[in-house]
Amino acid sequence: MTDQEIKHSILEGNQESFKQVVDDNQSIVLNTCFRFVNNSEDSEDLTQDVFVEVYKSIHKFRGDSKLSTWIYRIAVTKSLDHLKSKKRKKRFGIIKSLFGEDDKMKEQLPAKETERPDKLAENNDRVKILNWALESLAENQRVAFTLSKYDQMSYNEIADILETSVSSVESLIFRAKKNLQKKLHSYYEQHLE
Amino acid sequence: MNRKEKINIEVEKTLNAFEKVDELESNPFLITRLQAKLDEDNLSANRKNAKNLAAIISPAVFLVIFIINIYTIFNVYSTKTTQPSQNVLDLFAKEYSLGENSYYNNNNFNR
């Protein structure tokens, strides 16, 4: 079935067509969300939200990109919205802590190397540090870099998701890396023994 | 290896951290959860529509009843203040044999 046929089939209430769309795209949506939010539970919730949005908004799919690209665009948008919402709650938590209402400051960066009790979660720590550094990037650089690190996504697909050209994607990734290198250098200057 | 080289290595490792992240497994029950969520959303939407409809209809019904009541009250009071017509009075008098030809007005009474 073509993407337009799938769209019309879902609009007519065909559950099998919708199920097929979910089965075909679930893995990439889940792992795309995971690379942004770095939390498996949040990623599962976001995946559910993405497909609910797909079902409710399928009439808006115009067919100027692939259906899968349109779905991944929704996944990226939902992930970024989730991160913004989390940041707002964190800011509110900081204000509360100033008034002594909340003493817990979660999501601390990993301690200095010599202070960590073990090195078992080394890559997990690096992912946390990378996500911290990514927060300082412009949104389009962050998205381009994050998606480029996922094997299943080509530069062409990233360009379709961002609704830009492949050369723009390459430029965004290049700038993202430069900015991340600066940020990470200053982090390791302070934290590396 | 000097400190600068160490830092560069750490930076490169961190930049490539996403590539070492294990892929999450898909949830086989996602479609069931989606169905439940969509059914729940449909139910909420129907309830909301019913509430909205009630919110529109209730004031309209109230207004209609109010207008009918006002009209009725107006009509009732208008009827009470109107004098009955002469024809109606004459008919009433005839019905109950009232007026100049009544028994008590006869000369016989004054015997």
Coordinates of C-alpha atoms in Angstrom, one line a residue:
Chain A
M1 CA 0.0 0.0 0.0
T2 CA 1.2 3.5 -0.7
D3 CA 1.3 6.1 2.1
Q4 CA -1.9 7.8 0.7
E5 CA -3.7 4.5 0.7
I6 CA -2.6 3.8 4.2
K7 CA -3.8 7.3 5.2
H8 CA -7.2 6.7 3.7
S9 CA -7.5 3.3 5.1
I10 CA -6.8 4.6 8.6
L11 CA -9.3 7.4 8.1
E12 CA -11.9 4.8 7.2
G13 CA -11.3 3.2 10.5
N14 CA -9.2 0.2 9.4
Q15 CA -7.4 -1.0 12.5
E16 CA -5.1 -3.3 10.7
S17 CA -3.6 -0.5 8.6
F18 CA -2.9 1.5 11.8
K19 CA -1.4 -1.6 13.5
Q20 CA 0.9 -2.1 10.5
V21 CA 2.1 1.5 10.8
V22 CA 2.8 1.0 14.5
D23 CA 4.7 -2.2 13.9
D24 CA 6.8 -0.8 11.1
N25 CA 7.8 2.4 12.9
Q26 CA 7.7 1.6 16.6
S27 CA 11.4 0.7 17.1
I28 CA 12.8 3.8 15.4
V29 CA 10.3 6.1 17.2
L30 CA 11.2 4.5 20.5
N31 CA 14.9 4.7 20.0
T32 CA 14.8 8.2 18.6
C33 CA 12.9 9.4 21.7
F34 CA 15.3 7.5 23.9
R35 CA 18.3 9.4 22.4
F36 CA 16.7 12.7 23.3
V37 CA 15.3 11.9 26.8
N38 CA 17.7 9.1 27.9
N39 CA 15.0 7.4 30.0
S40 CA 13.3 4.2 28.9
E41 CA 10.0 4.8 30.7
D42 CA 9.7 8.3 29.3
S43 CA 10.6 7.0 25.9
E44 CA 7.8 4.4 26.1
D45 CA 5.3 7.0 27.1
L46 CA 6.5 9.3 24.4
T47 CA 6.2 6.5 21.8
Q48 CA 2.6 6.0 22.9
D49 CA 1.9 9.8 22.6
V50 CA 3.5 9.8 19.1
F51 CA 1.2 7.1 17.7
V52 CA -1.9 8.6 19.4
E53 CA -0.9 11.9 17.6
V54 CA -0.4 10.0 14.4
Y55 CA -3.9 8.4 14.6
K56 CA -5.6 11.7 15.4
S57 CA -3.7 13.8 12.9
I58 CA -3.4 11.4 10.0
H59 CA -5.8 13.6 8.0
K60 CA -3.1 16.3 8.1
F61 CA -0.5 14.1 6.3
R62 CA -0.1 15.7 2.9
G63 CA 2.2 13.2 1.3
D64 CA 5.0 15.6 0.4
S65 CA 7.3 13.4 2.5
K66 CA 7.2 9.7 3.4
L67 CA 4.8 8.7 6.1
S68 CA 7.7 7.4 8.2
T69 CA 9.5 10.8 8.0
W70 CA 6.3 12.5 9.0
I71 CA 6.0 10.1 12.0
Y72 CA 9.6 10.7 13.0
R73 CA 9.1 14.5 12.8
I74 CA 6.3 14.1 15.4
A75 CA 8.6 11.9 17.5
V76 CA 11.3 14.6 17.5
T77 CA 8.8 17.4 18.3
K78 CA 7.3 15.4 21.2
S79 CA 10.7 14.6 22.6
L80 CA 11.8 18.2 22.5
D81 CA 8.5 19.3 24.1
H82 CA 9.2 16.7 26.9
L83 CA 12.7 18.1 27.5
K84 CA 11.4 21.7 27.7
S85 CA 8.7 20.7 30.1
K86 CA 11.3 18.9 32.2
K87 CA 13.5 22.0 32.2
R88 CA 10.6 24.1 33.4
K89 CA 9.9 21.7 36.2
K90 CA 13.6 21.8 37.1
R91 CA 13.6 25.6 37.2
F92 CA 10.5 25.5 39.5
G93 CA 12.3 23.0 41.7
I94 CA 15.3 25.4 42.0
I95 CA 13.0 28.2 43.1
K96 CA 11.3 25.8 45.6
S97 CA 14.7 24.8 46.9
L98 CA 15.6 28.5 47.4
F99 CA 12.6 28.7 49.7
G100 CA 13.6 25.5 51.5
E101 CA 10.7 23.5 50.1
D102 CA 12.7 21.0 48.1
D103 CA 16.1 19.9 49.1
K104 CA 16.6 17.3 46.4
M105 CA 18.4 18.5 43.2
K106 CA 18.1 15.6 40.9
E107 CA 20.1 14.7 37.8
Q108 CA 23.5 15.8 39.1
L109 CA 26.3 15.4 36.6
P110 CA 28.6 12.5 37.4
A111 CA 31.2 13.1 40.2
K112 CA 34.9 13.5 39.5
E113 CA 36.6 10.4 38.4
T114 CA 38.4 9.8 41.6
E115 CA 35.2 10.2 43.7
R116 CA 33.1 7.7 41.8
P117 CA 32.8 4.4 43.6
D118 CA 33.1 2.3 40.5
K119 CA 33.3 2.7 36.7
L120 CA 30.6 0.2 35.7
A121 CA 28.3 2.8 34.3
E122 CA 31.0 4.7 32.4
N123 CA 29.1 5.0 29.1
N124 CA 25.9 6.0 31.0
D125 CA 27.9 8.8 32.6
R126 CA 29.2 9.9 29.2
V127 CA 25.6 9.9 27.9
K128 CA 24.6 12.1 30.8
I129 CA 27.5 14.5 30.2
L130 CA 26.7 14.6 26.5
N131 CA 23.0 15.4 27.1
W132 CA 24.1 18.1 29.5
A133 CA 26.3 19.6 26.8
L134 CA 23.6 19.2 24.2
E135 CA 21.3 21.4 26.2
S136 CA 23.4 24.4 25.4
L137 CA 23.1 23.9 21.7
A138 CA 20.5 25.6 19.4
E139 CA 17.6 23.3 18.9
N140 CA 18.2 22.4 15.2
Q141 CA 21.9 21.6 15.9
R142 CA 20.9 19.4 18.8
V143 CA 18.3 17.5 16.7
A144 CA 20.7 17.1 13.7
F145 CA 23.5 15.8 16.0
T146 CA 21.3 13.5 18.0
L147 CA 19.6 12.0 14.9
S148 CA 23.0 11.6 13.1
K149 CA 24.2 9.3 15.9
Y150 CA 21.4 6.9 15.2
D151 CA 22.5 4.3 12.6
Q152 CA 19.1 3.8 11.1
M153 CA 18.8 7.4 10.0
S154 CA 20.5 8.8 6.9
Y155 CA 21.4 12.4 6.2
N156 CA 18.6 12.5 3.7
E157 CA 16.1 11.4 6.2
I158 CA 17.4 13.9 8.8
A159 CA 17.0 16.6 6.1
D160 CA 13.4 15.5 5.5
I161 CA 12.6 15.5 9.2
L162 CA 14.1 19.0 9.6
E163 CA 12.6 20.1 6.3
T164 CA 15.9 21.4 5.1
S165 CA 18.7 20.3 2.7
V166 CA 21.4 17.7 3.2
S167 CA 24.1 20.4 3.0
S168 CA 22.3 22.3 5.8
V169 CA 22.2 19.1 7.9
E170 CA 26.0 18.6 7.4
S171 CA 26.6 22.2 8.4
L172 CA 24.4 21.8 11.5
I173 CA 26.2 18.7 12.5
F174 CA 29.6 20.3 12.0
R175 CA 28.7 23.3 14.1
A176 CA 27.1 21.1 16.8
K177 CA 30.3 19.1 17.1
K178 CA 32.5 22.2 17.4
N179 CA 30.2 23.7 20.1
L180 CA 30.1 20.4 21.9
Q181 CA 33.8 20.0 21.8
K182 CA 34.3 23.4 23.4
K183 CA 31.7 22.6 26.1
L184 CA 33.2 19.2 26.9
H185 CA 36.7 20.5 27.0
S186 CA 35.8 23.0 29.7
Y187 CA 33.9 20.3 31.6
Y188 CA 36.9 17.9 31.5
E189 CA 39.3 20.7 32.3
Q190 CA 37.5 21.0 35.7
H191 CA 36.7 17.4 36.3
L192 CA 39.6 15.4 35.0
E193 CA 42.4 14.6 37.4
Chain B
M1 CA 50.3 11.2 27.6
N2 CA 49.9 14.8 28.7
R3 CA 46.7 16.2 30.2
K4 CA 45.6 17.9 27.0
E5 CA 45.7 14.6 25.1
K6 CA 43.8 12.9 27.9
I7 CA 41.1 15.6 27.7
N8 CA 40.9 15.2 23.9
I9 CA 40.4 11.5 24.3
E10 CA 37.7 11.9 26.9
V11 CA 35.9 14.5 24.7
E12 CA 35.9 12.2 21.6
K13 CA 34.7 9.2 23.7
T14 CA 31.9 11.4 25.1
L15 CA 30.9 12.7 21.6
N16 CA 30.6 9.1 20.5
A17 CA 28.7 7.9 23.6
F18 CA 25.3 7.6 21.7
E19 CA 26.8 5.0 19.4
K20 CA 27.4 2.7 22.3
V21 CA 23.8 3.0 23.7
D22 CA 21.9 -0.3 23.4
E23 CA 18.7 -0.2 21.4
L24 CA 15.5 -0.5 23.4
E25 CA 13.3 -3.4 22.6
S26 CA 9.8 -2.6 21.2
N27 CA 6.8 -3.2 23.4
P28 CA 4.6 -6.0 22.0
F29 CA 1.6 -4.6 23.9
L30 CA 1.9 -1.1 22.5
I31 CA -1.0 -1.5 20.1
T32 CA -3.2 -2.7 23.0
R33 CA -2.2 0.3 25.1
L34 CA -2.9 2.6 22.1
Q35 CA -6.3 1.1 21.6
A36 CA -7.2 1.7 25.2
K37 CA -5.9 5.2 25.2
L38 CA -7.8 6.1 22.0
D39 CA -11.0 4.6 23.4
E40 CA -10.5 6.6 26.6
D41 CA -9.9 9.8 24.6
N42 CA -13.1 9.1 22.5
L43 CA -15.1 8.7 25.7
S44 CA -13.8 11.9 27.2
A45 CA -14.5 13.7 23.9
N46 CA -18.1 12.4 23.9
R47 CA -18.6 13.5 27.6
K48 CA -17.2 16.9 26.8
N49 CA -19.5 17.3 23.8
A50 CA -22.5 16.3 25.9
K51 CA -21.6 18.8 28.5
N52 CA -21.1 21.5 25.9
L53 CA -24.5 20.7 24.4
A54 CA -26.2 20.8 27.8
A55 CA -24.4 24.2 28.5
I56 CA -26.0 25.6 25.3
I57 CA -29.5 24.0 25.6
S58 CA -30.1 24.6 29.3
P59 CA -30.1 28.4 29.2
A60 CA -32.2 28.3 26.0
V61 CA -34.8 26.0 27.7
F62 CA -34.8 28.2 30.8
L63 CA -35.3 31.3 28.7
V64 CA -38.3 29.8 26.8
I65 CA -40.0 28.7 30.1
F66 CA -39.3 32.1 31.6
I67 CA -40.9 33.9 28.6
I68 CA -43.9 31.6 28.7
N69 CA -44.3 32.3 32.5
I70 CA -44.1 36.1 31.9
Y71 CA -46.6 35.9 29.1
T72 CA -49.0 33.8 31.2
I73 CA -48.7 36.1 34.2
F74 CA -49.2 39.2 32.0
N75 CA -52.3 37.7 30.5
V76 CA -53.8 36.6 33.8
Y77 CA -53.4 40.1 35.3
S78 CA -54.6 41.8 32.2
T79 CA -57.9 39.6 32.4
K80 CA -58.5 40.5 36.1
T81 CA -58.3 44.3 35.6
T82 CA -60.7 44.3 32.6
Q83 CA -64.4 45.1 33.4
P84 CA -66.8 42.5 32.1
S85 CA -68.9 43.7 29.1
Q86 CA -72.5 44.7 29.5
N87 CA -73.8 41.7 27.5
V88 CA -72.1 39.4 29.9
L89 CA -73.7 41.2 32.9
D90 CA -77.1 41.1 31.3
L91 CA -76.8 37.4 30.6
F92 CA -75.6 36.8 34.2
A93 CA -78.6 38.8 35.6
K94 CA -81.1 36.9 33.4
E95 CA -79.6 33.6 34.4
Y96 CA -80.2 34.3 38.1
S97 CA -83.4 36.3 37.6
L98 CA -81.9 39.5 39.0
G99 CA -82.8 43.1 38.1
E100 CA -86.2 45.1 38.1
N101 CA -88.5 42.1 37.7
S102 CA -87.2 40.4 40.7
Y103 CA -89.7 39.1 43.3
Y104 CA -88.7 41.5 46.0
N105 CA -89.4 44.5 43.8
N106 CA -93.0 43.6 43.2
N107 CA -95.9 45.6 44.7
N108 CA -97.0 42.3 46.3
F109 CA -94.1 42.7 48.7
N110 CA -95.3 46.0 49.8
R111 CA -98.8 44.8 50.8

